[in-house]
CSV table of C-alpha atoms in Angstrom, one decimal:
chain,number,residue,atom,x,y,z
S,20,MET,CA,73.7,83.7,-23.0
S,21,ASP,CA,73.7,85.4,-19.6
S,22,ILE,CA,71.9,88.8,-19.4
S,23,ILE,CA,73.0,90.8,-16.4
S,24,GLY,CA,73.6,94.4,-15.3
S,25,PRO,CA,72.0,97.7,-16.3
S,26,ARG,CA,71.8,96.8,-20.0
S,27,ARG,CA,69.1,94.2,-19.4
S,28,ARG,CA,66.2,96.1,-21.0
S,29,ALA,CA,68.0,97.1,-24.1
S,30,THR,CA,69.5,93.7,-24.5
S,31,LEU,CA,66.2,92.0,-24.0
S,32,ALA,CA,64.4,94.3,-26.4
S,33,ARG,CA,67.1,93.8,-29.0
S,34,PHE,CA,67.0,90.1,-28.5
S,35,THR,CA,63.3,90.1,-29.3
S,36,GLN,CA,63.7,92.3,-32.4
S,37,LEU,CA,66.4,90.2,-33.9
S,38,ALA,CA,64.6,87.0,-33.2
S,39,ALA,CA,61.4,88.4,-34.8
S,40,LYS,CA,63.4,89.2,-37.9
S,41,GLY,CA,64.8,85.8,-38.1
S,42,GLN,CA,68.3,87.1,-37.3
S,43,GLY,CA,70.6,85.9,-34.5
S,44,TYR,CA,70.0,83.6,-31.6
S,45,ALA,CA,68.5,80.9,-33.8
S,46,ASN,CA,70.5,78.2,-32.1
S,47,LEU,CA,70.5,79.5,-28.6
S,48,CYS,CA,70.5,76.6,-26.2
S,49,HIS,CA,71.1,78.3,-22.8
S,50,LEU,CA,69.5,81.5,-21.6
S,51,SER,CA,70.1,82.8,-18.0
S,52,LEU,CA,68.1,85.8,-16.7
S,53,ASN,CA,68.8,85.1,-13.0
S,54,ASN,CA,67.9,87.9,-10.5
S,55,GLN,CA,66.6,90.3,-13.2
S,56,ILE,CA,64.0,91.7,-10.8
S,57,ASN,CA,62.7,94.4,-13.2
S,58,LEU,CA,61.9,92.1,-16.1
S,59,SER,CA,58.2,91.8,-16.6
S,60,ASP,CA,56.3,88.6,-17.1
S,61,ILE,CA,55.1,89.8,-20.6
S,62,ALA,CA,58.6,90.8,-21.7
S,63,VAL,CA,60.1,87.4,-20.8
S,64,ALA,CA,57.1,85.5,-22.3
S,65,ARG,CA,57.6,87.3,-25.6
S,66,ILE,CA,61.0,85.7,-25.9
S,67,MET,CA,59.9,82.2,-25.7
S,68,PRO,CA,58.5,81.7,-29.2
S,69,HIS,CA,62.0,82.4,-30.5
S,70,LEU,CA,63.7,79.9,-28.3
S,71,ARG,CA,63.0,76.9,-30.5
S,72,HIS,CA,66.2,75.1,-29.4
S,73,VAL,CA,66.6,76.2,-25.8
S,74,GLU,CA,67.6,73.4,-23.5
S,75,ARG,CA,68.5,75.3,-20.3
S,76,LEU,CA,66.4,78.2,-19.0
S,77,GLU,CA,67.3,80.0,-15.8
S,78,LEU,CA,64.8,82.5,-14.3
S,79,ARG,CA,65.8,82.3,-10.6
S,80,GLY,CA,65.0,85.5,-8.8
S,81,CYS,CA,62.9,87.0,-11.6
S,82,VAL,CA,60.2,88.0,-9.1
S,83,LYS,CA,57.9,89.5,-11.8
S,84,VAL,CA,58.0,86.4,-14.0
S,85,SER,CA,54.8,84.4,-13.6
S,86,ASP,CA,52.2,82.4,-15.5
S,87,LYS,CA,52.4,84.0,-18.9
S,88,THR,CA,56.0,83.0,-19.1
S,89,MET,CA,55.3,79.5,-17.9
S,90,GLU,CA,52.5,79.1,-20.5
S,91,ALA,CA,54.9,80.4,-23.2
S,92,VAL,CA,57.6,78.0,-22.1
S,93,ALA,CA,55.1,75.1,-22.2
S,94,GLU,CA,53.9,76.1,-25.7
S,95,HIS,CA,57.1,76.8,-27.4
S,96,CYS,CA,60.0,75.1,-25.6
S,97,ALA,CA,58.5,71.8,-24.5
S,98,ARG,CA,60.3,69.6,-27.0
S,99,THR,CA,63.8,70.8,-26.2
S,100,LEU,CA,63.8,72.1,-22.6
S,101,ARG,CA,65.9,70.0,-20.3
S,102,TYR,CA,66.7,72.4,-17.4
S,103,LEU,CA,64.3,74.9,-15.8
S,104,ASN,CA,65.0,77.0,-12.7
S,105,VAL,CA,62.0,79.1,-11.6
S,106,GLY,CA,63.0,79.5,-7.9
S,107,MET,CA,62.0,82.7,-6.3
S,108,THR,CA,59.8,83.8,-9.1
S,109,GLY,CA,56.1,84.9,-9.1
S,110,THR,CA,54.8,81.8,-10.9
S,111,THR,CA,51.8,80.1,-9.5
S,112,LEU,CA,50.9,76.4,-9.4
S,113,ALA,CA,48.7,77.0,-12.5
S,114,GLY,CA,51.8,78.0,-14.5
S,115,LEU,CA,53.9,75.2,-13.0
S,116,GLY,CA,51.2,72.8,-13.9
S,117,CYS,CA,51.5,73.8,-17.6
S,118,VAL,CA,55.2,73.1,-17.4
S,119,VAL,CA,54.8,69.7,-15.7
S,120,ARG,CA,52.1,68.7,-18.2
S,121,TYR,CA,53.8,69.7,-21.4
S,122,CYS,CA,57.6,69.8,-20.8
S,123,ARG,CA,58.1,66.0,-20.8
S,124,GLU,CA,61.9,66.1,-21.5
S,125,LEU,CA,62.7,68.0,-18.3
S,126,GLU,CA,65.7,66.6,-16.5
S,127,THR,CA,66.2,69.4,-13.9
S,128,PHE,CA,63.3,71.2,-12.2
S,129,LYS,CA,64.1,73.8,-9.5
S,130,VAL,CA,61.2,75.5,-7.7
S,131,ALA,CA,63.1,76.7,-4.6
S,132,GLU,CA,61.5,79.2,-2.2
S,133,ILE,CA,58.0,79.2,-3.9
S,134,GLU,CA,56.5,79.4,-0.4
S,135,ARG,CA,52.9,80.3,-1.0
S,136,TYR,CA,51.5,76.8,-1.4
S,137,LYS,CA,51.0,73.9,1.0
S,138,ASP,CA,51.0,70.1,0.3
S,139,LYS,CA,47.4,69.8,-0.9
S,140,MET,CA,47.8,72.4,-3.6
S,141,TRP,CA,51.1,70.9,-4.9
S,142,ILE,CA,49.5,67.4,-4.9
S,143,ALA,CA,46.5,68.7,-6.8
S,144,MET,CA,48.7,70.4,-9.4
S,145,LEU,CA,50.8,67.3,-10.0
S,146,GLU,CA,47.8,64.9,-10.1
S,147,GLN,CA,45.9,67.2,-12.5
S,148,ALA,CA,48.9,67.6,-14.8
S,149,ALA,CA,49.5,63.8,-14.9
S,150,GLU,CA,45.8,63.1,-15.5
S,151,GLN,CA,45.6,65.7,-18.3
S,152,ALA,CA,48.7,64.3,-19.9
S,153,SER,CA,47.4,60.8,-19.7
S,154,ARG,CA,44.1,61.9,-21.2
S,155,ALA,CA,45.8,63.8,-24.0
S,156,SER,CA,47.9,60.7,-24.9
S,157,TYR,CA,44.8,58.6,-25.0
S,158,GLU,CA,43.0,61.1,-27.2
S,159,THR,CA,46.0,61.4,-29.6
S,160,GLY,CA,46.1,57.6,-30.0
S,161,ARG,CA,42.3,57.5,-30.5
S,162,SER,CA,42.4,60.3,-33.1
S,163,SER,CA,45.3,58.6,-34.9
S,164,ASP,CA,43.4,55.3,-35.1
S,165,MET,CA,40.3,57.1,-36.3
S,166,ALA,CA,42.2,59.0,-39.0
S,167,ALA,CA,43.9,55.9,-40.2
S,168,SER,CA,40.6,54.0,-40.4
S,169,ILE,CA,38.6,56.6,-42.3
S,170,GLY,CA,41.3,58.5,-44.0
S,171,GLY,CA,39.9,61.7,-42.7
S,172,GLY,CA,41.7,65.0,-42.0
S,173,SER,CA,44.5,66.8,-43.8
S,174,GLN,CA,47.6,65.0,-44.8
S,175,ARG,CA,49.6,67.3,-42.4
S,176,ARG,CA,47.3,66.3,-39.5
S,177,ARG,CA,47.6,62.6,-40.3
S,178,ASP,CA,51.4,63.0,-40.5
S,179,GLU,CA,51.4,64.8,-37.1
S,180,LEU,CA,49.3,62.1,-35.5
S,181,ALA,CA,51.5,59.4,-37.0
S,182,THR,CA,54.6,61.0,-35.6
S,183,SER,CA,53.0,61.4,-32.2
S,184,GLN,CA,52.0,57.8,-32.2
S,185,ALA,CA,55.5,56.6,-33.3
S,186,SER,CA,57.3,58.6,-30.6
S,187,PRO,CA,54.8,59.2,-27.7
S,188,SER,CA,55.8,61.7,-25.1
S,189,PRO,CA,57.0,60.3,-21.8
S,190,PRO,CA,54.8,60.7,-18.7
S,191,PRO,CA,55.3,64.1,-16.8
S,192,LEU,CA,58.6,64.3,-14.9
S,193,SER,CA,59.5,60.7,-15.8
S,194,LYS,CA,62.9,61.8,-17.1
S,195,LEU,CA,63.7,64.1,-14.1
S,196,LYS,CA,67.2,63.7,-12.6
S,197,ASN,CA,67.5,66.8,-10.5
S,198,LEU,CA,64.6,68.1,-8.3
S,199,LYS,CA,65.1,71.1,-6.0
S,200,LEU,CA,62.3,71.8,-3.5
S,201,HIS,CA,64.4,74.0,-1.1
S,202,GLY,CA,62.4,76.5,1.0
S,203,THR,CA,59.0,75.3,-0.1
S,204,ASN,CA,56.2,74.3,2.3
S,205,ILE,CA,56.1,70.8,0.9
S,206,SER,CA,55.9,68.0,3.5
S,207,ASN,CA,55.7,64.2,3.4
S,208,ALA,CA,52.7,63.8,1.2
S,209,GLY,CA,53.9,66.5,-1.3
S,210,LEU,CA,57.3,64.9,-1.5
S,211,LYS,CA,55.6,61.5,-2.1
S,212,ALA,CA,53.6,63.0,-5.0
S,213,PHE,CA,56.7,64.3,-6.7
S,214,LEU,CA,58.7,61.2,-6.2
S,215,ARG,CA,55.8,59.0,-7.5
S,216,LEU,CA,56.4,60.7,-10.8
S,217,CYS,CA,60.2,60.8,-10.9
S,218,GLY,CA,61.7,58.7,-8.1
S,219,GLN,CA,63.3,56.0,-10.3
S,220,THR,CA,65.3,58.3,-12.4
S,221,LEU,CA,66.2,60.9,-9.8
S,222,GLU,CA,69.9,61.5,-9.2
S,223,ARG,CA,69.8,64.8,-7.1
S,224,LEU,CA,67.2,65.8,-4.5
S,225,ASP,CA,67.1,68.9,-2.4
S,226,ILE,CA,64.5,69.0,0.4
S,227,SER,CA,66.4,71.4,2.6
S,228,ARG,CA,64.3,73.9,4.6
S,229,THR,CA,61.0,72.1,3.7
S,230,LYS,CA,58.3,70.7,6.0
S,231,VAL,CA,59.4,67.1,5.3
S,232,THR,CA,59.6,65.0,8.5
S,233,ARG,CA,60.0,61.5,7.1
S,234,LEU,CA,62.6,60.1,4.7
S,235,GLN,CA,60.4,57.0,3.9
S,236,PRO,CA,59.2,58.5,0.6
S,237,ILE,CA,62.8,58.6,-0.7
S,238,ILE,CA,63.3,55.0,0.4
S,239,ASN,CA,60.0,53.9,-1.3
S,240,HIS,CA,60.3,55.7,-4.6
S,241,CYS,CA,64.1,56.3,-5.2
S,242,ILE,CA,65.3,52.9,-4.1
S,243,THR,CA,64.3,49.6,-5.6
S,244,ILE,CA,64.8,46.5,-3.5
S,245,LEU,CA,64.5,43.2,-5.4
S,246,PRO,CA,65.0,39.6,-4.4
S,247,ALA,CA,68.0,37.9,-5.9
S,248,PRO,CA,68.8,34.2,-6.3
S,249,SER,CA,72.3,34.3,-4.8
S,250,GLU,CA,71.8,37.1,-2.3
S,251,ALA,CA,69.1,38.2,0.1
S,252,VAL,CA,68.2,41.4,-1.9
S,253,VAL,CA,69.5,43.6,-4.7
S,254,VAL,CA,69.3,47.3,-4.0
S,255,ARG,CA,69.2,49.7,-6.9
S,256,SER,CA,69.2,53.5,-6.9
S,257,ASN,CA,70.3,56.3,-9.1
S,258,LEU,CA,70.6,58.8,-6.3
S,259,GLU,CA,73.9,60.7,-6.3
S,260,LYS,CA,73.3,63.8,-4.1
S,261,LEU,CA,70.9,64.5,-1.2
S,262,ASN,CA,70.4,67.7,0.6
S,263,ILE,CA,68.4,67.3,3.9
S,264,SER,CA,69.7,70.4,5.7
S,265,PHE,CA,67.5,72.3,8.1
S,266,VAL,CA,64.8,69.6,8.3
S,267,PHE,CA,63.3,67.5,11.1
S,268,PHE,CA,63.0,63.7,10.9
S,269,HIS,CA,63.6,60.5,12.7
S,270,LEU,CA,67.2,59.3,13.0
S,271,GLN,CA,66.2,55.8,12.2
S,272,ASP,CA,64.9,56.9,8.8
S,273,LEU,CA,68.3,58.3,7.9
S,274,GLU,CA,70.0,55.1,9.1
S,275,ILE,CA,67.8,53.0,6.9
S,276,LEU,CA,68.3,55.3,3.9
S,277,LEU,CA,72.1,55.4,4.3
S,278,ASN,CA,72.2,51.6,4.6
S,279,HIS,CA,70.3,51.1,1.4
S,280,LEU,CA,72.4,53.7,-0.5
S,281,SER,CA,75.6,52.1,0.7
S,282,ASN,CA,74.5,48.8,-0.9
S,283,ALA,CA,72.9,50.2,-4.0
S,284,THR,CA,73.8,49.5,-7.5
S,285,THR,CA,72.8,51.7,-10.4
S,286,LEU,CA,69.4,51.2,-12.0
S,287,PRO,CA,69.5,52.0,-15.7
S,288,SER,CA,66.9,54.6,-16.7
S,289,SER,CA,65.4,52.2,-19.2
S,290,ALA,CA,64.7,49.8,-16.3
S,291,ALA,CA,62.5,52.2,-14.4
S,292,SER,CA,59.2,50.8,-15.6
S,293,THR,CA,60.1,47.2,-16.4
S,294,SER,CA,60.7,44.0,-14.5
S,295,GLN,CA,63.6,42.8,-16.7
S,296,THR,CA,67.0,41.9,-15.3
S,297,TYR,CA,69.7,44.4,-16.0
S,298,PRO,CA,73.5,44.3,-15.4
S,299,LEU,CA,74.5,46.0,-12.2
S,300,THR,CA,76.9,48.8,-12.0
S,301,SER,CA,79.8,47.7,-9.8
S,302,SER,CA,79.7,50.6,-7.4
S,303,PRO,CA,77.0,53.0,-5.9
S,304,LYS,CA,76.6,56.5,-7.4
S,305,PHE,CA,75.8,58.3,-4.2
S,306,HIS,CA,78.6,60.8,-3.5
S,307,THR,CA,77.2,63.9,-1.7
S,308,LEU,CA,75.3,64.3,1.6
S,309,LEU,CA,74.4,67.7,2.8
S,310,ALA,CA,73.1,67.5,6.4
S,311,GLY,CA,73.3,70.9,7.9
S,312,ARG,CA,71.6,71.7,11.2
S,313,LEU,CA,69.4,68.6,11.6
S,314,GLU,CA,66.6,68.2,14.1
S,315,ILE,CA,65.9,64.6,15.0
S,316,ASN,CA,63.3,62.5,16.7
S,317,LYS,CA,60.2,63.6,18.6
S,318,GLU,CA,62.1,65.9,20.9
S,319,ARG,CA,63.4,67.8,17.8
S,320,ARG,CA,66.9,68.0,19.3
S,321,LEU,CA,69.8,69.1,17.2
S,322,LEU,CA,72.1,66.4,15.9
S,323,ASP,CA,74.6,65.8,18.7
S,324,ASN,CA,77.5,63.5,19.4
S,325,SER,CA,75.4,60.6,20.6
S,326,ALA,CA,73.2,60.7,17.5
S,327,LEU,CA,76.2,61.0,15.2
S,328,ASP,CA,77.6,57.9,16.9
S,329,GLN,CA,74.5,56.0,15.8
S,330,LEU,CA,75.1,57.2,12.2
S,331,VAL,CA,78.8,56.4,12.0
S,332,PRO,CA,78.4,52.8,11.0
S,333,SER,CA,75.9,53.7,8.2
S,334,LEU,CA,78.0,56.7,7.0
S,335,ALA,CA,81.2,54.6,7.0
S,336,GLN,CA,79.6,52.2,4.6
S,337,LEU,CA,79.3,54.9,2.0
S,338,THR,CA,82.7,54.2,0.6
S,339,HIS,CA,82.1,56.4,-2.4
S,340,LEU,CA,80.9,59.4,-0.5
S,341,ARG,CA,83.0,62.4,-1.6
S,342,ARG,CA,81.3,65.3,0.0
S,343,LEU,CA,79.8,65.6,3.5
S,344,SER,CA,78.4,68.7,5.2
S,345,LEU,CA,77.4,68.8,8.8
S,346,TYR,CA,77.2,72.6,8.8
S,347,ALA,CA,75.7,74.4,11.8
S,348,ASN,CA,75.2,71.2,13.9
S,349,ASP,CA,76.7,73.1,16.8
S,350,HIS,CA,76.2,70.3,19.3
S,351,LEU,CA,78.8,68.2,17.4
S,352,GLY,CA,82.4,68.0,18.6
S,353,GLY,CA,84.0,69.2,21.8
S,354,LYS,CA,85.0,66.6,24.4
S,355,PRO,CA,85.7,63.8,24.5
S,356,GLU,CA,88.3,64.5,21.8
S,357,ASP,CA,88.2,60.9,20.5
S,358,GLY,CA,84.3,61.0,20.3
S,359,ALA,CA,81.8,60.8,17.5
S,360,VAL,CA,83.4,63.3,15.1
S,361,TRP,CA,86.8,61.7,15.5
S,362,ARG,CA,85.4,58.2,14.9
S,363,LEU,CA,83.5,59.4,11.8
S,364,LEU,CA,86.5,61.1,10.3
S,365,ARG,CA,88.8,58.2,11.1
S,366,ARG,CA,86.5,55.8,9.2
S,367,MET,CA,85.8,58.1,6.2
S,368,ARG,CA,89.2,59.7,5.7
S,369,GLY,CA,89.9,57.5,2.7
S,370,SER,CA,87.1,58.8,0.6
S,371,LEU,CA,86.0,62.3,1.7
S,372,ARG,CA,87.3,65.1,-0.6
S,373,VAL,CA,85.0,67.9,0.6
S,374,LEU,CA,84.1,68.3,4.3
S,375,ASP,CA,82.1,71.1,5.9
S,376,LEU,CA,82.2,71.3,9.7
S,377,SER,CA,81.7,75.1,9.9
S,378,ARG,CA,79.6,76.4,12.8
S,379,THR,CA,80.0,73.2,14.8
S,380,ASN,CA,81.8,72.7,18.1
S,381,VAL,CA,84.7,70.7,16.7
S,382,ARG,CA,88.1,71.1,18.2
S,383,GLU,CA,91.6,70.5,16.8
S,384,ARG,CA,91.8,67.0,18.3
S,385,ASN,CA,88.4,66.0,16.9
S,386,LEU,CA,90.0,66.6,13.5
S,387,ALA,CA,92.8,64.2,14.2
S,388,GLY,CA,90.6,61.4,12.8
S,389,LEU,CA,91.4,62.7,9.3
S,390,VAL,CA,95.0,61.5,9.5
S,391,GLU,CA,96.1,58.0,10.0
S,392,ALA,CA,98.7,56.8,12.5
S,393,ARG,CA,101.4,55.3,10.4
S,394,GLU,CA,104.5,57.5,10.8
S,395,LYS,CA,105.6,59.1,14.1
S,396,LEU,CA,106.0,62.8,13.9
S,397,VAL,CA,107.3,64.4,17.1
S,398,THR,CA,105.6,67.7,17.8
S,399,PRO,CA,108.1,70.5,19.0
S,400,ASP,CA,105.9,71.4,22.0
S,401,LYS,CA,105.1,67.9,23.2
S,402,VAL,CA,108.2,65.8,22.7
S,403,GLU,CA,107.2,63.6,25.6
S,404,GLU,CA,103.9,62.7,23.8
S,405,PRO,CA,104.8,62.0,20.2
S,406,LEU,CA,101.7,62.1,17.9
S,407,GLN,CA,101.4,59.8,14.9
S,408,PHE,CA,100.2,61.3,11.7
S,409,THR,CA,100.4,60.6,8.0
S,410,ARG,CA,99.5,62.9,5.1
S,411,ASN,CA,95.9,62.8,4.0
S,412,GLU,CA,96.1,62.9,0.2
S,413,VAL,CA,92.3,62.6,-0.4
S,414,LEU,CA,90.8,65.6,1.3
S,415,GLU,CA,90.7,68.7,-1.0
S,416,ASP,CA,88.3,71.1,0.8
S,417,LEU,CA,87.9,71.6,4.5
S,418,ASP,CA,85.7,74.2,6.0
S,419,ILE,CA,86.0,74.8,9.8
S,420,SER,CA,84.9,78.4,9.9
S,421,PHE,CA,83.3,79.6,13.1
S,422,THR,CA,84.5,76.7,15.2
S,423,ALA,CA,86.6,76.3,18.3
S,424,VAL,CA,89.7,75.1,16.4
S,425,ASP,CA,92.7,77.1,17.5
S,426,ASP,CA,96.5,76.8,17.7
S,427,ASP,CA,96.7,75.2,21.1
């Protein structure tokens, strides 16, 4: 259900009325209220008791939505909720802490552009939520043992405790696959605190426009490196997509990360907390790298041709990379025409389906790396210098907006 437009108040009120009467929406699994800037926190919170089966809840841009809604989500939707987007809302860390503590089935958690808090506050929230969850699990187990030993309490309470003990809740964020921290003030320590909870299962991570300056937490928590009898190491990771646009870090960190991802095999989610041996997936999952306008090394210079040249070998090893964005790295391209961009495209043309080079300095001849020299095609205007091209049947989406590419 997607509520948009001028009918939002009437629709929302009617929604609550019908739900309260036990009519309609009983099996609603997806509710999107994105950008409903006039919806109050109380109005949205009142809906939650009626969303007993909701799996996907989108509240992005609901600027008045805050902690009452988060508390209601934690109380009424925790067992079924898999996807929650609260980016650009008015929720505080107290409200987010309730969600982290109680919504243990979350697979997607988006908190983009919640800018009011720095690392220490995020870390405190995560640690407190994890500690409270751990204490609650301990108390539940203790109460269950006590009830069983003395036969006390109502039959309903004993049944609840038995059910809880038979299927204990997973630790907070331990099932998370998609984490979006875009536009927050989280830096290295805050990222580490998040990844400590969810790193092994994570498939998609967005740290664009954050204060992160090191990629080492990703290497430490999202990638498992194990010794193997027949090889030097076995690298396992579930990462599929990484957005590091508009951040500052050391180029060597990115090289190391890409090298690990190029060799990674899939780590089954059931293996995250065990030391057992699992069959390896034959190919890496990593398919998308968004690296728009990067600042690198101590001098914080923009990614340029010399830096890209250093990355070409690591990027070229990502044989399953399907999408690459170098958006707004405006020091890339230009002359020499057979420089870093040309070499990168020449080595990756067999896998890339989506390529974003918009707002860079690429020229027409830089893009020649996308086609392979197999058949001679004589160009009408340069008969004396025949160019060799072949059709690229892999690339599906090319963005070269706001570049120097012309018809010369």
